[in-house]
XYZ file of C-alpha atoms in Angstrom:
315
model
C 0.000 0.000 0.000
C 0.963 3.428 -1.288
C 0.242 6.798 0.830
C -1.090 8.401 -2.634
C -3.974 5.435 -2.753
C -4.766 6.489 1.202
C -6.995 9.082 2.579
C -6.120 12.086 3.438
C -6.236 10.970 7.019
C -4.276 7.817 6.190
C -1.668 10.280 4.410
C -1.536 12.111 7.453
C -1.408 9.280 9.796
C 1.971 7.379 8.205
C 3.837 11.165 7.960
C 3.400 10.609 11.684
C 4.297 7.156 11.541
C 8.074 7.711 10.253
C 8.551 10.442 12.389
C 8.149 7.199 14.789
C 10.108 4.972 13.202
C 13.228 5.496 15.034
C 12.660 3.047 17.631
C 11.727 0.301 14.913
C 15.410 0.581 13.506
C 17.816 0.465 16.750
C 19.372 -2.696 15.598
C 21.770 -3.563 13.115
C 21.238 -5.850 10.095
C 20.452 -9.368 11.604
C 21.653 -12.517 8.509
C 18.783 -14.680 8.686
C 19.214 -17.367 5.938
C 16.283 -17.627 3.562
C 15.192 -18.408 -0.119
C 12.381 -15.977 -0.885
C 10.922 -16.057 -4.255
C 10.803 -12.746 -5.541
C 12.588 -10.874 -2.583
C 15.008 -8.722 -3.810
C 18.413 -10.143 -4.854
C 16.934 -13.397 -5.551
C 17.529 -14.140 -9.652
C 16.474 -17.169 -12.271
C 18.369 -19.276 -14.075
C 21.566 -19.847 -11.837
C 23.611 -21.629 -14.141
C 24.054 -25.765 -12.769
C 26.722 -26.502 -10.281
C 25.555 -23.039 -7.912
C 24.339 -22.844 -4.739
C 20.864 -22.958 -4.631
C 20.576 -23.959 -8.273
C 17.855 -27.180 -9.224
C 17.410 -28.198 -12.277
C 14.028 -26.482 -13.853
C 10.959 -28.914 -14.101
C 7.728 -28.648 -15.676
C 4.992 -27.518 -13.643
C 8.004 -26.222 -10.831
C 8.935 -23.078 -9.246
C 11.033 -21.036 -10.962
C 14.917 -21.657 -10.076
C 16.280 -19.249 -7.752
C 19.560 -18.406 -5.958
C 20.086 -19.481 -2.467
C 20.471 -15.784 -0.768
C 21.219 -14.684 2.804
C 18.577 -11.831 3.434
C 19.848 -9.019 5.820
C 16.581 -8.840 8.006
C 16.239 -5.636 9.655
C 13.310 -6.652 11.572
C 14.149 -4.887 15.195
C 10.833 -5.705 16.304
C 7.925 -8.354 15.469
C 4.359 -9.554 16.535
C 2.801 -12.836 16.123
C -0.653 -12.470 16.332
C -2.809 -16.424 16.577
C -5.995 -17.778 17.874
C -4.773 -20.576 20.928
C -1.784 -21.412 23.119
C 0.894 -23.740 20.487
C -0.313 -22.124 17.255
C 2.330 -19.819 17.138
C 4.916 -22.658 18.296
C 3.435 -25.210 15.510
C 3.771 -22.402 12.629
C 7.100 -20.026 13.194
C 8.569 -21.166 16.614
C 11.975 -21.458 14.742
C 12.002 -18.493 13.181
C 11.265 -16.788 16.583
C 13.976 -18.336 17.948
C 16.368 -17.308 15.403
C 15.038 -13.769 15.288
C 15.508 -13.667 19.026
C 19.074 -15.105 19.224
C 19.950 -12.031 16.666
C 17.873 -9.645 19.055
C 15.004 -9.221 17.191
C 12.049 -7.653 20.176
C 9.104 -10.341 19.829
C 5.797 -10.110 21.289
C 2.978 -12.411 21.237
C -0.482 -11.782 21.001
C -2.951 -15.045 21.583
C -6.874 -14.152 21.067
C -8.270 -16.628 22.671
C -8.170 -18.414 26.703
C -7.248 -22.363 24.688
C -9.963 -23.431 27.194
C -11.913 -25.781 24.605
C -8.196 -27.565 24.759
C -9.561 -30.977 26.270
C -12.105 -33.411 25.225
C -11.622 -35.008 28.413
C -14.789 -35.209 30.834
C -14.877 -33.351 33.689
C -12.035 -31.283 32.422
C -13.689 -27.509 32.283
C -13.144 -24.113 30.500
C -12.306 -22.223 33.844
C -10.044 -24.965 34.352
C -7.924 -25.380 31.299
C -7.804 -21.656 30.373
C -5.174 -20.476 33.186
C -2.869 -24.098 33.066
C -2.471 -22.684 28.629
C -2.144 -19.262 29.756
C 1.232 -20.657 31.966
C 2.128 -23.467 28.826
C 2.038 -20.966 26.600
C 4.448 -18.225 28.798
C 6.494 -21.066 29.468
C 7.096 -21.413 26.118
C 8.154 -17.741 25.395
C 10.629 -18.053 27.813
C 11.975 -20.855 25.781
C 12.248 -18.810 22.682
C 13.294 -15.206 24.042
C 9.514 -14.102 23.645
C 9.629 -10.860 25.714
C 5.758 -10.572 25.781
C 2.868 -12.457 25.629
C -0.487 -10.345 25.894
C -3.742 -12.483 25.841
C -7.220 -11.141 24.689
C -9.260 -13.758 26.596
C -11.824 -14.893 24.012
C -13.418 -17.874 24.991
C -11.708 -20.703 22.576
C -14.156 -21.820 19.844
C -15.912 -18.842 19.296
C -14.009 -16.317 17.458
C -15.573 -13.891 15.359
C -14.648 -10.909 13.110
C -15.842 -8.577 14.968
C -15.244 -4.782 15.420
C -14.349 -5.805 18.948
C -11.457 -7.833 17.808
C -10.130 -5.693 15.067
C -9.941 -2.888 18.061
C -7.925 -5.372 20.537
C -5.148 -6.115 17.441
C -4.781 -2.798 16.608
C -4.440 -1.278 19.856
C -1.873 -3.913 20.597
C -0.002 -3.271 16.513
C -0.345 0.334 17.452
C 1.105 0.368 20.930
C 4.303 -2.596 19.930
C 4.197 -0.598 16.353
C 6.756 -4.190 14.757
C 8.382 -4.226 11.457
C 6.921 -7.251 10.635
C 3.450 -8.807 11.873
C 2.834 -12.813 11.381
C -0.892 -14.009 11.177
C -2.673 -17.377 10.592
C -3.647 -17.652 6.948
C -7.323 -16.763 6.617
C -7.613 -18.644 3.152
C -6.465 -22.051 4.727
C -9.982 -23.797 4.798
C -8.192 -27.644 4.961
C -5.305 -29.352 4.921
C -3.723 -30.834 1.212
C -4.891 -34.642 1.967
C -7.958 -33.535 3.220
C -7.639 -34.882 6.016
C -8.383 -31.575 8.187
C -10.928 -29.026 8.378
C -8.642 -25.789 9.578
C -10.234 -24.186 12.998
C -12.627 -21.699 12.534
C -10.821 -19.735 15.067
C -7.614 -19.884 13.272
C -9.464 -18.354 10.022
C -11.132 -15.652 11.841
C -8.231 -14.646 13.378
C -6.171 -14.116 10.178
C -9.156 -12.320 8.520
C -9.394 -9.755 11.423
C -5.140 -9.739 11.213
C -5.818 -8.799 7.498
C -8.186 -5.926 8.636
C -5.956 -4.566 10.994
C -3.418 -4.329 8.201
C -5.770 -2.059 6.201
C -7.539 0.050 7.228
C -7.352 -0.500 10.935
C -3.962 -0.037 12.241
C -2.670 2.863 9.894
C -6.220 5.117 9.740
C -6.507 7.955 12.134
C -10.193 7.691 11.811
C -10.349 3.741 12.636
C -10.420 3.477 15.902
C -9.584 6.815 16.821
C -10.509 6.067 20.745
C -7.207 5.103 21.028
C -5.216 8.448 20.501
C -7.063 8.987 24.319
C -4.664 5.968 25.261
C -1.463 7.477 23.603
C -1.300 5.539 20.789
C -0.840 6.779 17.432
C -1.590 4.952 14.095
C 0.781 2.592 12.241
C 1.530 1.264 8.857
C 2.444 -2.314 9.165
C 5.435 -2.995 6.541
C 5.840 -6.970 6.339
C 3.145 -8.876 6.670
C 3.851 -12.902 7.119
C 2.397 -16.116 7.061
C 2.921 -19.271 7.742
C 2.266 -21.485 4.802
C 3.155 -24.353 2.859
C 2.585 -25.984 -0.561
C 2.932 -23.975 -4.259
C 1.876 -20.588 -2.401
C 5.474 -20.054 -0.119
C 7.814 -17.715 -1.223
C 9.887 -17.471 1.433
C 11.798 -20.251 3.199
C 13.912 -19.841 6.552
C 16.393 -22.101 7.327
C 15.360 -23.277 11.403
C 18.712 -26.116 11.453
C 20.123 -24.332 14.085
C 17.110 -23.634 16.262
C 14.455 -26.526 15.415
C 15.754 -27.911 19.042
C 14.338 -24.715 20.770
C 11.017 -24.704 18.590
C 10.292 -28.599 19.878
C 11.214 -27.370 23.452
C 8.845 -24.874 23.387
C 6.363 -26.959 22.040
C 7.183 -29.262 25.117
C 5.565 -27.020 27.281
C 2.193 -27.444 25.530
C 2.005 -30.444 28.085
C -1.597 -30.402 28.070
C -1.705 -30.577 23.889
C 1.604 -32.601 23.861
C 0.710 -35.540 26.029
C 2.898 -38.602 25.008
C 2.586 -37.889 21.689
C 6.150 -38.187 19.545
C 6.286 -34.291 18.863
C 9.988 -34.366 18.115
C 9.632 -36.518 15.304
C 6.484 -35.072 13.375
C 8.261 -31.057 13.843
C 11.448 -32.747 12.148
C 9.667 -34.473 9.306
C 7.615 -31.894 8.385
C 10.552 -28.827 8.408
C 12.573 -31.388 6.826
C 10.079 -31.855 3.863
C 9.728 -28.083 4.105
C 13.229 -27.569 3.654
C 13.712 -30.017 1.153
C 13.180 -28.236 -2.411
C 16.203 -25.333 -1.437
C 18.571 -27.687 0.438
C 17.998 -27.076 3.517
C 18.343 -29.505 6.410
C 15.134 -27.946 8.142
C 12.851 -25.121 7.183
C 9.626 -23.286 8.334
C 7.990 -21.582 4.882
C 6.105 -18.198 4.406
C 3.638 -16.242 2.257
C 5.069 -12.913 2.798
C 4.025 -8.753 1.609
C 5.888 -5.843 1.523
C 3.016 -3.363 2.176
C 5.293 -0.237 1.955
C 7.750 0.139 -0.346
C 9.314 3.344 0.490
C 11.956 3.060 3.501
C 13.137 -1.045 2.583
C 13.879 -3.477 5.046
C 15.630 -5.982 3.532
C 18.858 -5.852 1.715
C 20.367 -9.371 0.088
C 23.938 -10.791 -0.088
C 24.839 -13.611 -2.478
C 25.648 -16.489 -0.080
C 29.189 -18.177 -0.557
């Protein structure tokens, strides 16, 4: 998004925005290694024998060269419906955006109370033992905050309500890059699972808060009593897989610390052989660009102006 397709009071609300941008570019350039599709830097027809390089096949994606993105992200939210979604979907690339001293904060919509099909287990019950599982498992990846909206699990709705609690917290963390569920997810490839209609709700009301929510004066405009000023939301990411990704991050060196912080889901976890699904599935993820493990994105760059990434040829 462009400030000359905005409102006036949009216009008006992003000058203010990079006047605020100072504290959302503190760190220096943190390596991150990727293969994004499309990112800048990243080129065709490597010739055979290059890092990076496969063969081109019929009905493939296009070749493209293995890259190390500089990833100025100083600060990032993750924004998902229950206690482990986050962990399941990007815990790796938390981690490594932590070790490199990226500011992470978590928000999780709803209490996980509809966690247990167990009998006698109950909502008032289970909600405070995911709210501790899932702070436990910040503290395993370097997740400096974890904010919790409290919607009762299972019954998520975009609502006004909801668009208002994301973009007061976007507003108030104001991160370079925000990671949401993917709203267009309706089941699984096999068809073998019907994706939560929490989890879709959630990433329609993210996609909302992207535009117009977070970065209109007029949206919302309550807030300004609270402080907090709008924000246009640069990188939006989700986590994806299939022919959609563009983006792949190599998690090798911290797919350990994503599994321990699923470990803390103990009430999801159970005896169930966690270790050896996460490692199958990064390692088909990872797979295609030669990576030992991966996690896998659909990203956007909603403002151009002021870039975030730079690229250097690995090797």
């Amino acid at each position: 998004m462009t400030t000359d397709r905005m409102a006036p009071n949009a216009r008006k609300a992003t000058r203010l925005d990079r006047a605020n941008l100072a504290t959302s570019r503190e760190l220096p350039f943190l390596p991150i290694p990727l293969v994004c599709f499309g990112c800048p830097g990243a080129e065709v027809d490597l010739p055979a024998g290059r890092p990076g390089h496969t063969p081109p096949q019929e009905g493939r994606l296009p070749d493209v060269r293995l890259v190390w993105l500089v990833v100025k992200f100083s600060r990032a939210m993750v924004v998902f419906a229950h206690p482990d979604d986050a962990e399941f979907g990007s815990a790796g690339t938390i981690a490594a955006w932590t070790r490199e001293g990226t500011h992470v904060a978590y928000v999780c919509v709803t209490d996980g109370s509809a966690g247990s099909n167990e009998p006698g287990v109950t909502r008032e019950e289970l909600a405070p033992v995911r709210e501790a599982e899932q702070r436990a498992a910040c503290d395993v990846l370097g997740v400096e905050e974890c904010v919790f909206l409290g919607i009762p699990d299972g019954t998520v709705e975009v609502t006004l309500g909801l668009r208002r609690a994301i973009t007061r917290e976007v507003r108030r963390f104001r991160p370079n890059v925000l990671v949401i569920p993917d709203p267009s997810r309706l089941w699984d490839e096999e068809r073998r699972y019907i994706n939560h209609s929490d989890h879709r709700a959630v990433g329609l009301a993210c996609l909302a808060v992207a535009n117009p929510d977070a970065s209109t004066r007029p949206m919302f405009s309550e807030l300004e009593q609270e402080g907090i000023e709008p924000f246009e939301i640069a990188n939006l990411w989700m986590p994806i897989w299939g022919s959609d990704v563009d983006t792949f991050v190599d998690i090798s060196e911290t797919i350990e610390t994503k599994i321990g912080a699923l470990r803390c889901h103990k009430s999801q976890i159970h005896d169930w052989p966690v270790d050896e699904w996460i490692r199958q599935r990064a390692k088909e993820r990872g797979a295609p660009r030669g990576m030992e493990y991966a996690e896998t994105f659909r990203t956007f760059r909603l403002r151009e102006e002021d870039e975030q990434t730079e690229s250097e040829e690995q090797g």
